[in-house]
Amino acid sequence: MCGASSNGNEKTKDSMYHALTYATILEMQAMMTFEPQHILAAGTTMKEAQAICQRHRKKSSFSKNFTEEELHAEVCYAECLLQRAALTFLQDENMISFIKGGIKVRNSYQTYKELHTVLNSSAYSQGHNHGHFEGGVKLGVGAFNLMISMLPTRTLKLLEFVGFSGNKDFGLQQLQEGSKEGTFRSFLCNMLLLCYHTFMSFILGTGEGDVHDAEKLLQPYLQKYPKGSIFLFFAGRIEEMKGNLDAAITRFQECCEAQQQWKEFHHMCYWELMWCFTYKKHFKMAYFYADLLSKENCWSKATYMYMKAAYLSMLTADDCLTFGETAFTLFRQVPGLKQKIAGKSLPTEKFAIRKARRYLAENPIPLPAPPLEMMYIWNGYTVIGKHKDLTEGMLKTLDEAQKKLDSCPRTDLSIDDQCLLSLLKGLCLKHLGHQEEAEHYFTLVLCNETQIKYDHYLVPNALLEHGLLCLEQGRRDEAIKLLEAAKQNYKNYSMESRTHFRIQAALHKARGTRENGTHVPASP
């Protein structure tokens, strides 16, 4: 159906769905490796898939009268556009590429809107392969609604001005419906939902991914494919979010053993294993996985080198000797490893480089607890917060860092380091139920705001954490006031976008609102 060829070997040259599937697999590889040759191959293949879809699209202007094949061509075409836009952002460094990517996104969005209208119109009659068409529309409409609804307010206002809108509940509903229908796109709907529950809402939200929904989505796949790498990876991620670190470590190790073809899955597991051992304060093991990543993966050499140095900084001089490296020498290498993807440095990489620069000074001042700081950037305290012993262990490490800081001569970086330790201690105390003490430490950061020299990101994040603490205590109005202050009063600081995503999620929670905007509006 839909342009399939009778010759199986030539199907990717004639069939829309074969071409799109093959191009999607290559795109997944490109997204995981960031290798220029993979990005180029995926882009070429996706362009070819789009050309095949174009051949089967309606030749006249858009109207309500479509053949079944033309409808499938439209939905496949929209999917190609969206995936090509993502590749454009990865591939090139100039502004023209960004404009081209933006145009593709808008065209894809408009096509999905129009197809959603067709699907719900009284004139639409279901064809033999209706399920695959409907699944494609639900995937696109759901993905757009979900992604747009998560964006920080100022970005959202700009997008709404040019015709985009997003509703989180509607997006989740569309993807859930698409995941249940046993169609070509069911798997993609499922994977997107799993990514949302286990990564996006966790890292870019308040650290409360929906574990129950993720487990429900994953279980059938895990039962059918118990050795499937991608399913073992998500199973590990779910255990990690639940705070079951030993179970998570086992799952990630099983994932690495399950296949050897796609090393990128290994690298994803190494990243998670690095954090699992960080949460357990097994810094030697965490160093081991950071070292593997620095040797094998191209995502961010600077970040991996920074993490290696960070772990060594937590060990004794004798322990470091066994690794043949020192934190000092590794930190000094970090700025030289800067790279650009789509003309921009990764935010985590920029953060790591800025933090490592203090080691370039003639008399460097050591960072107080670098792995524990980076752990906050990735929302790790919500994981250890599920276990009293892990949280108490982290608090003890922070107290030791505090004693070390107090014993050293004061420098122009002392206030920055003190505020960092205050924020992290406040987080640990909050999770241990010592709310008044936690509030004291969050307030301490704000009190020292004018004396912070470099780590300006600490102030809006302290306001964010203070706001979430007030929300836990039922002090809703006070929480909103603190969150609005964090959103409105600070800019141009490290990891700003990630903080704004989290503030947005916290404000939705505080206001009892789970959406922003309205669902995909009907086209005239």
Short mmCIF file of C-alpha atoms in Angstrom, two decimals:
data_model
loop_
_atom_site.label_atom_id
_atom_site.label_comp_id
_atom_site.label_asym_id
_atom_site.label_seq_id
_atom_site.Cartn_x
_atom_site.Cartn_y
_atom_site.Cartn_z
CA MET A 1 0.00 0.00 0.00
CA CYS A 2 0.93 3.65 -0.32
CA GLY A 3 3.44 3.27 -3.12
CA ALA A 4 5.02 -0.01 -1.99
CA SER A 5 7.17 -1.71 -4.61
CA SER A 6 6.82 -5.37 -5.58
CA ASN A 7 10.59 -5.71 -5.41
CA GLY A 8 11.54 -5.96 -1.69
CA ASN A 9 15.09 -4.69 -2.29
CA GLU A 10 13.81 -1.49 -3.86
CA LYS A 11 11.13 -0.65 -1.29
CA THR A 12 13.07 2.23 0.27
CA LYS A 13 13.17 3.83 -3.22
CA ASP A 14 9.42 3.54 -3.86
CA SER A 15 7.49 3.07 -0.62
CA MET A 16 6.89 6.07 1.63
CA TYR A 17 6.79 4.01 4.79
CA HIS A 18 9.89 1.95 4.01
CA ALA A 19 11.81 5.11 3.06
CA LEU A 20 10.65 6.98 6.19
CA THR A 21 11.45 4.05 8.50
CA TYR A 22 14.95 3.64 7.10
CA ALA A 23 15.61 7.39 7.31
CA THR A 24 14.28 7.47 10.91
CA ILE A 25 16.71 4.73 11.96
CA LEU A 26 19.61 6.69 10.44
CA GLU A 27 18.40 9.87 12.17
CA MET A 28 18.30 8.10 15.54
CA GLN A 29 21.90 7.03 14.97
CA ALA A 30 22.91 10.60 14.04
CA MET A 31 21.18 12.04 17.12
CA MET A 32 23.02 9.61 19.39
CA THR A 33 26.50 9.95 17.86
CA PHE A 34 26.65 13.62 16.70
CA GLU A 35 29.08 12.28 14.06
CA PRO A 36 29.10 14.57 10.95
CA GLN A 37 29.04 11.60 8.52
CA HIS A 38 25.99 10.09 10.29
CA ILE A 39 24.19 13.47 10.25
CA LEU A 40 24.95 13.87 6.54
CA ALA A 41 23.80 10.32 5.68
CA ALA A 42 20.57 10.74 7.66
CA GLY A 43 19.90 14.13 6.03
CA THR A 44 20.38 12.75 2.51
CA THR A 45 18.17 9.71 3.21
CA MET A 46 15.44 11.81 4.83
CA LYS A 47 15.47 14.19 1.84
CA GLU A 48 15.03 11.19 -0.48
CA ALA A 49 12.16 9.91 1.70
CA GLN A 50 10.52 13.35 1.50
CA ALA A 51 10.82 13.30 -2.30
CA ILE A 52 9.05 9.91 -2.39
CA CYS A 53 6.25 11.33 -0.21
CA GLN A 54 6.02 14.38 -2.49
CA ARG A 55 5.36 12.12 -5.51
CA HIS A 56 2.27 10.70 -3.81
CA ARG A 57 0.91 13.99 -2.39
CA LYS A 58 -2.15 15.70 -3.77
CA LYS A 59 -1.15 17.73 -6.82
CA SER A 60 -3.75 20.51 -6.48
CA SER A 61 -4.06 22.92 -3.55
CA PHE A 62 -5.17 21.65 -0.15
CA SER A 63 -8.84 20.62 -0.06
CA LYS A 64 -11.04 18.16 1.80
CA ASN A 65 -11.02 15.60 -1.01
CA PHE A 66 -8.12 13.19 -0.59
CA THR A 67 -7.49 9.69 -1.69
CA GLU A 68 -6.26 7.39 1.07
CA GLU A 69 -2.77 7.35 -0.45
CA GLU A 70 -2.67 11.17 -0.53
CA LEU A 71 -3.53 11.35 3.17
CA HIS A 72 -0.72 8.95 4.01
CA ALA A 73 1.61 10.97 1.79
CA GLU A 74 0.72 14.16 3.72
CA VAL A 75 1.38 12.65 7.15
CA CYS A 76 4.66 11.04 6.02
CA TYR A 77 5.71 14.31 4.39
CA ALA A 78 5.05 16.24 7.63
CA GLU A 79 7.11 13.68 9.56
CA CYS A 80 10.00 14.01 7.09
CA LEU A 81 9.92 17.80 7.42
CA LEU A 82 10.04 17.61 11.20
CA GLN A 83 12.95 15.17 11.22
CA ARG A 84 14.86 17.17 8.59
CA ALA A 85 14.42 20.29 10.71
CA ALA A 86 15.97 18.51 13.67
CA LEU A 87 18.93 17.48 11.50
CA THR A 88 19.32 21.00 10.11
CA PHE A 89 19.80 22.31 13.63
CA LEU A 90 22.51 19.69 14.21
CA GLN A 91 24.24 19.95 10.86
CA ASP A 92 25.18 23.53 10.18
CA GLU A 93 26.46 26.57 12.00
CA ASN A 94 25.05 29.48 10.03
CA MET A 95 21.86 31.49 10.52
CA ILE A 96 20.42 30.44 7.13
CA SER A 97 20.31 26.84 8.38
CA PHE A 98 18.37 27.93 11.46
CA ILE A 99 15.88 29.81 9.27
CA LYS A 100 15.53 26.78 6.96
CA GLY A 101 14.99 24.53 9.99
CA GLY A 102 12.38 26.92 11.39
CA ILE A 103 10.49 26.99 8.08
CA LYS A 104 10.44 23.16 8.00
CA VAL A 105 9.08 23.05 11.56
CA ARG A 106 6.33 25.55 10.73
CA ASN A 107 5.34 23.72 7.53
CA SER A 108 5.24 20.43 9.42
CA TYR A 109 3.13 21.98 12.20
CA GLN A 110 0.66 23.49 9.72
CA THR A 111 0.32 20.17 7.87
CA TYR A 112 -0.41 18.29 11.13
CA LYS A 113 -3.00 20.93 12.07
CA GLU A 114 -4.74 20.53 8.72
CA LEU A 115 -4.64 16.72 8.89
CA HIS A 116 -6.08 16.83 12.41
CA THR A 117 -8.98 18.87 11.00
CA VAL A 118 -9.47 16.39 8.14
CA LEU A 119 -9.44 13.46 10.58
CA ASN A 120 -12.21 15.05 12.67
CA SER A 121 -14.37 16.33 9.80
CA SER A 122 -17.70 14.72 8.92
CA ALA A 123 -16.58 14.45 5.27
CA TYR A 124 -13.68 12.14 6.17
CA SER A 125 -14.24 8.45 5.41
CA GLN A 126 -11.93 5.80 6.85
CA GLY A 127 -9.85 3.85 4.35
CA HIS A 128 -8.44 0.36 4.68
CA ASN A 129 -5.25 1.69 6.34
CA HIS A 130 -6.97 4.40 8.40
CA GLY A 131 -5.20 3.31 11.61
CA HIS A 132 -1.74 4.10 10.23
CA PHE A 133 -2.89 7.54 9.02
CA GLU A 134 -4.59 8.34 12.34
CA GLY A 135 -1.51 7.11 14.24
CA GLY A 136 0.70 9.46 12.21
CA VAL A 137 -1.54 12.44 12.96
CA LYS A 138 -1.69 11.60 16.68
CA LEU A 139 2.12 11.28 16.81
CA GLY A 140 2.68 14.69 15.19
CA VAL A 141 -0.12 16.58 16.95
CA GLY A 142 0.78 14.98 20.30
CA ALA A 143 4.51 15.70 19.93
CA PHE A 144 3.96 19.36 18.99
CA ASN A 145 1.47 19.99 21.81
CA LEU A 146 3.67 18.32 24.41
CA MET A 147 6.90 20.05 23.39
CA ILE A 148 5.40 23.52 22.99
CA SER A 149 3.54 23.33 26.33
CA MET A 150 6.83 22.75 28.20
CA LEU A 151 8.58 25.83 26.85
CA PRO A 152 9.34 28.81 29.11
CA THR A 153 6.76 31.61 28.95
CA ARG A 154 8.78 34.11 26.91
CA THR A 155 9.56 31.51 24.21
CA LEU A 156 5.94 30.37 24.26
CA LYS A 157 4.63 33.91 23.72
CA LEU A 158 6.87 34.30 20.68
CA LEU A 159 5.70 30.98 19.21
CA GLU A 160 2.04 31.78 19.87
CA PHE A 161 2.54 35.09 18.05
CA VAL A 162 3.51 33.17 14.87
CA GLY A 163 0.66 30.66 15.18
CA PHE A 164 1.94 27.85 17.40
CA SER A 165 0.06 26.63 20.46
CA GLY A 166 0.42 23.71 22.84
CA ASN A 167 -1.60 21.89 25.49
CA LYS A 168 0.22 19.30 27.59
CA ASP A 169 -2.82 17.20 28.53
CA PHE A 170 -4.04 17.12 24.94
CA GLY A 171 -0.57 16.18 23.69
CA LEU A 172 -0.27 13.33 26.22
CA GLN A 173 -3.76 12.12 25.33
CA GLN A 174 -2.96 12.06 21.59
CA LEU A 175 0.28 10.14 22.17
CA GLN A 176 -1.40 7.69 24.57
CA GLU A 177 -4.15 7.00 22.03
CA GLY A 178 -1.53 6.63 19.27
CA SER A 179 0.50 4.21 21.40
CA LYS A 180 -2.42 1.82 21.93
CA GLU A 181 -3.55 1.33 18.36
CA GLY A 182 -0.96 -1.20 17.12
CA THR A 183 0.00 0.92 14.10
CA PHE A 184 3.23 1.86 12.39
CA ARG A 185 3.59 4.85 14.75
CA SER A 186 2.57 3.11 18.00
CA PHE A 187 6.17 2.36 18.87
CA LEU A 188 7.25 5.97 18.21
CA CYS A 189 4.36 7.31 20.35
CA ASN A 190 5.43 4.95 23.12
CA MET A 191 9.07 5.96 22.92
CA LEU A 192 8.20 9.65 22.96
CA LEU A 193 6.01 9.14 26.04
CA LEU A 194 8.77 7.18 27.77
CA CYS A 195 11.28 9.94 26.95
CA TYR A 196 8.87 12.52 28.32
CA HIS A 197 8.15 10.67 31.58
CA THR A 198 11.72 9.54 32.30
CA PHE A 199 13.81 12.44 30.96
CA MET A 200 12.06 15.62 29.85
CA SER A 201 9.65 16.05 32.77
CA PHE A 202 12.40 14.93 35.17
CA ILE A 203 15.37 17.02 33.99
CA LEU A 204 13.41 20.00 32.65
CA GLY A 205 10.67 19.83 35.28
CA THR A 206 10.48 19.51 39.04
CA GLY A 207 12.08 16.06 39.05
CA GLU A 208 8.75 14.24 39.20
CA GLY A 209 8.54 12.12 36.08
CA ASP A 210 5.48 9.86 35.94
CA VAL A 211 7.04 6.52 36.91
CA HIS A 212 3.70 4.68 37.04
CA ASP A 213 2.76 5.63 33.45
CA ALA A 214 6.29 4.88 32.23
CA GLU A 215 6.20 1.38 33.78
CA LYS A 216 2.79 0.69 32.25
CA LEU A 217 4.02 1.71 28.78
CA LEU A 218 7.26 -0.25 29.05
CA GLN A 219 6.00 -3.53 30.53
CA PRO A 220 4.53 -5.10 27.35
CA TYR A 221 7.73 -4.37 25.39
CA LEU A 222 9.96 -5.70 28.17
CA GLN A 223 7.92 -8.93 28.36
CA LYS A 224 8.06 -9.43 24.60
CA TYR A 225 11.71 -8.36 24.18
CA PRO A 226 13.46 -9.05 27.53
CA LYS A 227 16.87 -8.51 25.90
CA GLY A 228 15.91 -5.40 23.91
CA SER A 229 18.54 -2.73 24.63
CA ILE A 230 16.25 0.27 24.41
CA PHE A 231 13.72 -1.36 26.76
CA LEU A 232 16.38 -2.38 29.27
CA PHE A 233 17.69 1.19 29.16
CA PHE A 234 14.27 2.67 30.01
CA ALA A 235 13.79 0.00 32.70
CA GLY A 236 17.07 1.17 34.24
CA ARG A 237 16.02 4.79 34.03
CA ILE A 238 12.71 4.03 35.79
CA GLU A 239 14.53 2.19 38.63
CA GLU A 240 16.92 5.13 38.92
CA MET A 241 14.04 7.62 39.24
CA LYS A 242 12.50 5.43 41.94
CA GLY A 243 15.79 5.59 43.82
CA ASN A 244 16.46 1.84 43.37
CA LEU A 245 20.07 2.41 42.39
CA ASP A 246 21.33 -1.19 42.58
CA ALA A 247 18.44 -2.38 40.40
CA ALA A 248 19.11 0.48 37.98
CA ILE A 249 22.82 -0.41 37.76
CA THR A 250 21.90 -4.04 36.99
CA ARG A 251 19.51 -2.94 34.20
CA PHE A 252 22.06 -0.62 32.59
CA GLN A 253 24.71 -3.34 32.69
CA GLU A 254 22.24 -5.80 31.11
CA CYS A 255 21.57 -3.21 28.40
CA CYS A 256 25.30 -3.03 27.58
CA GLU A 257 25.55 -6.82 27.41
CA ALA A 258 22.44 -7.23 25.24
CA GLN A 259 24.01 -5.97 22.00
CA GLN A 260 27.32 -4.79 20.56
CA GLN A 261 26.21 -3.18 17.27
CA TRP A 262 25.10 0.23 18.56
CA LYS A 263 27.77 1.41 20.98
CA GLU A 264 25.71 4.57 21.46
CA PHE A 265 23.35 2.58 23.72
CA HIS A 266 26.39 1.67 25.80
CA HIS A 267 27.30 5.34 26.07
CA MET A 268 23.79 6.27 27.22
CA CYS A 269 24.11 3.57 29.88
CA TYR A 270 27.59 4.77 30.90
CA TRP A 271 26.15 8.26 31.50
CA GLU A 272 23.40 6.88 33.74
CA LEU A 273 25.80 4.49 35.51
CA MET A 274 28.10 7.44 36.19
CA TRP A 275 25.24 9.21 37.98
CA CYS A 276 24.08 6.11 39.85
CA PHE A 277 27.55 5.71 41.34
CA THR A 278 27.69 9.46 42.05
CA TYR A 279 24.47 9.20 44.07
CA LYS A 280 26.07 6.34 46.04
CA LYS A 281 29.27 8.43 46.47
CA HIS A 282 31.28 5.71 44.75
CA PHE A 283 33.43 8.30 43.02
CA LYS A 284 36.04 5.83 41.70
CA MET A 285 33.36 3.94 39.75
CA ALA A 286 31.81 7.20 38.57
CA TYR A 287 35.27 8.26 37.32
CA PHE A 288 35.58 4.94 35.46
CA TYR A 289 32.40 5.62 33.42
CA ALA A 290 33.28 9.29 32.82
CA ASP A 291 36.65 8.06 31.51
CA LEU A 292 34.97 5.56 29.16
CA LEU A 293 32.72 8.31 27.81
CA SER A 294 35.64 10.70 27.30
CA LYS A 295 37.42 8.05 25.21
CA GLU A 296 34.47 6.70 23.20
CA ASN A 297 31.78 9.36 22.83
CA CYS A 298 31.77 12.67 20.93
CA TRP A 299 28.79 14.43 22.56
CA SER A 300 30.90 16.68 24.82
CA LYS A 301 34.55 15.88 25.49
CA ALA A 302 34.77 18.96 27.73
CA THR A 303 31.91 17.77 29.97
CA TYR A 304 33.37 14.27 30.28
CA MET A 305 36.83 15.65 31.11
CA TYR A 306 35.26 17.97 33.69
CA MET A 307 33.42 15.05 35.31
CA LYS A 308 36.65 13.00 35.43
CA ALA A 309 38.40 15.89 37.16
CA ALA A 310 35.42 16.44 39.47
CA TYR A 311 35.51 12.83 40.69
CA LEU A 312 39.28 12.87 41.21
CA SER A 313 38.88 16.07 43.26
CA MET A 314 36.80 14.04 45.76
CA LEU A 315 39.53 11.40 46.22
CA THR A 316 42.77 11.43 48.20
CA ALA A 317 46.10 12.12 46.52
CA ASP A 318 47.07 8.46 46.96
CA ASP A 319 43.85 7.29 45.27
CA CYS A 320 44.52 9.62 42.33
CA LEU A 321 47.95 8.07 41.84
CA THR A 322 46.31 4.76 40.85
CA PHE A 323 44.57 6.55 37.95
CA GLY A 324 47.73 8.28 36.72
CA GLU A 325 45.90 11.63 36.49
CA THR A 326 45.19 14.55 38.81
CA ALA A 327 42.12 16.73 39.09
CA PHE A 328 44.28 19.83 38.54
CA THR A 329 45.71 18.69 35.18
CA LEU A 330 42.32 17.48 33.94
CA PHE A 331 40.47 20.68 34.89
CA ARG A 332 43.07 22.69 32.96
CA GLN A 333 42.31 20.65 29.80
CA VAL A 334 38.55 21.33 29.86
CA PRO A 335 38.43 24.80 28.15
CA GLY A 336 40.52 23.50 25.22
CA LEU A 337 37.92 20.81 24.45
CA LYS A 338 35.10 23.24 23.62
CA GLN A 339 33.07 22.30 20.55
CA LYS A 340 30.07 23.71 18.75
CA ILE A 341 26.95 21.93 17.51
CA ALA A 342 24.71 23.94 15.18
CA GLY A 343 26.84 27.00 15.90
CA LYS A 344 26.32 26.82 19.65
CA SER A 345 28.11 25.23 22.56
CA LEU A 346 26.10 22.83 24.69
CA PRO A 347 24.87 24.57 27.88
CA THR A 348 26.37 21.82 30.10
CA GLU A 349 29.69 22.20 28.29
CA LYS A 350 29.68 25.98 28.72
CA PHE A 351 28.95 25.49 32.41
CA ALA A 352 31.82 22.99 32.81
CA ILE A 353 34.27 25.25 30.95
CA ARG A 354 33.35 28.28 33.05
CA LYS A 355 33.75 26.32 36.29
CA ALA A 356 37.10 24.85 35.17
CA ARG A 357 38.62 28.23 34.27
CA ARG A 358 39.58 28.92 37.87
CA TYR A 359 42.20 26.17 37.51
CA LEU A 360 44.01 28.18 34.81
CA ALA A 361 45.08 30.78 37.40
CA GLU A 362 48.63 30.74 38.74
CA ASN A 363 47.31 29.87 42.21
CA PRO A 364 44.07 28.02 41.49
CA ILE A 365 41.29 27.91 44.08
CA PRO A 366 39.73 24.42 44.13
CA LEU A 367 36.02 23.95 43.51
CA PRO A 368 34.30 22.87 46.76
CA ALA A 369 32.30 19.81 45.57
CA PRO A 370 32.08 19.77 41.75
CA PRO A 371 30.29 16.40 41.25
CA LEU A 372 27.60 17.46 43.74
CA GLU A 373 27.10 20.75 41.92
CA MET A 374 26.76 19.07 38.50
CA MET A 375 24.39 16.59 40.15
CA TYR A 376 22.07 19.52 40.89
CA ILE A 377 22.17 20.65 37.24
CA TRP A 378 20.80 17.20 36.28
CA ASN A 379 18.17 17.18 39.08
CA GLY A 380 19.91 14.35 40.94
CA TYR A 381 18.82 15.46 44.42
CA THR A 382 15.29 14.27 43.67
CA VAL A 383 16.76 10.75 43.25
CA ILE A 384 18.79 10.65 46.49
CA GLY A 385 15.93 12.43 48.26
CA LYS A 386 14.00 9.14 48.13
CA HIS A 387 16.57 7.56 50.48
CA LYS A 388 17.40 9.01 53.88
CA ASP A 389 20.83 7.32 54.05
CA LEU A 390 21.91 8.62 50.63
CA THR A 391 20.74 12.15 51.47
CA GLU A 392 22.46 12.09 54.86
CA GLY A 393 25.64 10.83 53.19
CA MET A 394 25.54 13.71 50.69
CA LEU A 395 24.91 16.21 53.49
CA LYS A 396 27.94 14.85 55.34
CA THR A 397 30.10 15.37 52.23
CA LEU A 398 28.80 18.95 51.95
CA ASP A 399 29.61 19.57 55.63
CA GLU A 400 33.16 18.35 55.00
CA ALA A 401 33.43 20.72 52.03
CA GLN A 402 32.15 23.51 54.26
CA LYS A 403 34.85 22.83 56.91
CA LYS A 404 37.51 22.87 54.20
CA LEU A 405 36.19 26.16 52.83
CA ASP A 406 36.12 27.71 56.33
CA SER A 407 39.72 26.66 56.98
CA CYS A 408 41.07 28.29 53.79
CA PRO A 409 41.98 31.99 53.46
CA ARG A 410 39.13 34.08 52.05
CA THR A 411 39.28 34.90 48.34
CA ASP A 412 37.07 36.71 45.83
CA LEU A 413 35.44 33.30 45.12
CA SER A 414 34.60 32.45 48.74
CA ILE A 415 31.06 33.86 48.60
CA ASP A 416 30.30 31.95 45.38
CA ASP A 417 31.50 28.71 46.96
CA GLN A 418 29.63 29.40 50.20
CA CYS A 419 26.37 30.08 48.31
CA LEU A 420 26.76 26.88 46.30
CA LEU A 421 27.17 24.81 49.47
CA SER A 422 24.18 26.62 51.03
CA LEU A 423 21.94 25.76 48.06
CA LEU A 424 22.97 22.09 48.06
CA LYS A 425 22.69 21.76 51.87
CA GLY A 426 19.25 23.35 51.69
CA LEU A 427 18.18 20.71 49.14
CA CYS A 428 19.42 17.83 51.31
CA LEU A 429 17.73 19.27 54.42
CA LYS A 430 14.46 19.73 52.50
CA HIS A 431 14.47 16.06 51.48
CA LEU A 432 15.26 15.05 55.07
CA GLY A 433 12.20 16.98 56.28
CA HIS A 434 14.15 19.77 58.04
CA GLN A 435 12.19 22.49 56.30
CA GLU A 436 13.06 25.48 58.48
CA GLU A 437 16.79 24.78 58.17
CA ALA A 438 16.42 24.30 54.41
CA GLU A 439 14.61 27.64 54.12
CA HIS A 440 17.43 29.31 56.09
CA TYR A 441 20.03 28.08 53.59
CA PHE A 442 17.97 29.11 50.54
CA THR A 443 17.52 32.58 52.06
CA LEU A 444 21.26 32.77 52.76
CA VAL A 445 21.98 32.58 49.03
CA LEU A 446 19.63 35.50 48.36
CA CYS A 447 21.19 37.55 51.18
CA ASN A 448 24.62 37.23 49.54
CA GLU A 449 23.35 37.97 46.03
CA THR A 450 25.29 41.22 45.51
CA GLN A 451 28.61 39.64 46.56
CA ILE A 452 28.44 36.69 44.13
CA LYS A 453 31.12 37.16 41.49
CA TYR A 454 30.52 34.43 38.88
CA ASP A 455 27.90 31.87 39.98
CA HIS A 456 24.89 34.12 39.42
CA TYR A 457 22.78 31.07 38.51
CA LEU A 458 22.64 30.21 42.23
CA VAL A 459 20.19 33.03 43.08
CA PRO A 460 17.29 32.17 40.70
CA ASN A 461 17.78 28.49 41.54
CA ALA A 462 17.66 29.20 45.28
CA LEU A 463 14.40 31.12 44.69
CA LEU A 464 13.10 28.17 42.65
CA GLU A 465 13.93 25.65 45.40
CA HIS A 466 12.54 27.96 48.08
CA GLY A 467 9.35 28.28 46.02
CA LEU A 468 9.02 24.49 45.74
CA LEU A 469 9.57 24.19 49.51
CA CYS A 470 6.78 26.73 50.17
CA LEU A 471 4.55 24.78 47.80
CA GLU A 472 5.18 21.58 49.79
CA GLN A 473 4.10 23.44 52.94
CA GLY A 474 0.90 24.73 51.31
CA ARG A 475 2.18 28.33 51.14
CA ARG A 476 0.97 28.66 47.56
CA ASP A 477 0.91 32.47 47.19
CA GLU A 478 4.38 32.81 48.66
CA ALA A 479 5.62 30.06 46.32
CA ILE A 480 4.23 31.87 43.26
CA LYS A 481 5.82 35.14 44.38
CA LEU A 482 9.25 33.49 44.73
CA LEU A 483 8.94 31.66 41.40
CA GLU A 484 7.85 34.81 39.57
CA ALA A 485 10.85 36.65 41.06
CA ALA A 486 13.15 33.88 39.81
CA LYS A 487 11.59 34.11 36.35
CA GLN A 488 11.40 37.87 35.94
CA ASN A 489 14.41 39.33 37.77
CA TYR A 490 17.40 37.38 36.43
CA LYS A 491 18.94 36.79 33.04
CA ASN A 492 22.21 35.87 31.28
CA TYR A 493 23.29 33.29 33.84
CA SER A 494 24.56 29.70 33.45
CA MET A 495 22.01 27.04 32.46
CA GLU A 496 19.35 29.75 32.18
CA SER A 497 17.07 27.84 29.79
CA ARG A 498 17.03 24.74 32.00
CA THR A 499 16.18 26.89 35.04
CA HIS A 500 13.35 28.56 33.12
CA PHE A 501 11.93 25.16 32.12
CA ARG A 502 11.93 24.17 35.80
CA ILE A 503 10.38 27.47 36.92
CA GLN A 504 7.66 27.03 34.31
CA ALA A 505 6.90 23.51 35.56
CA ALA A 506 6.88 24.72 39.18
CA LEU A 507 4.50 27.59 38.34
CA HIS A 508 2.13 25.18 36.57
CA LYS A 509 2.18 23.05 39.69
CA ALA A 510 1.67 26.04 42.00
CA ARG A 511 -1.25 27.38 40.01
CA GLY A 512 -2.82 23.97 39.58
CA THR A 513 -2.53 24.45 35.83
CA ARG A 514 -1.12 21.67 33.74
CA GLU A 515 -1.28 23.37 30.39
CA ASN A 516 -0.47 26.55 28.57
CA GLY A 517 -2.48 27.64 25.60
CA THR A 518 -5.11 25.56 23.85
CA HIS A 519 -4.99 22.37 21.82
CA VAL A 520 -4.29 22.36 18.10
CA PRO A 521 -7.00 24.61 16.73
CA ALA A 522 -9.15 23.55 13.81
CA SER A 523 -8.25 24.98 10.45
CA PRO A 524 -10.92 26.79 8.52
#
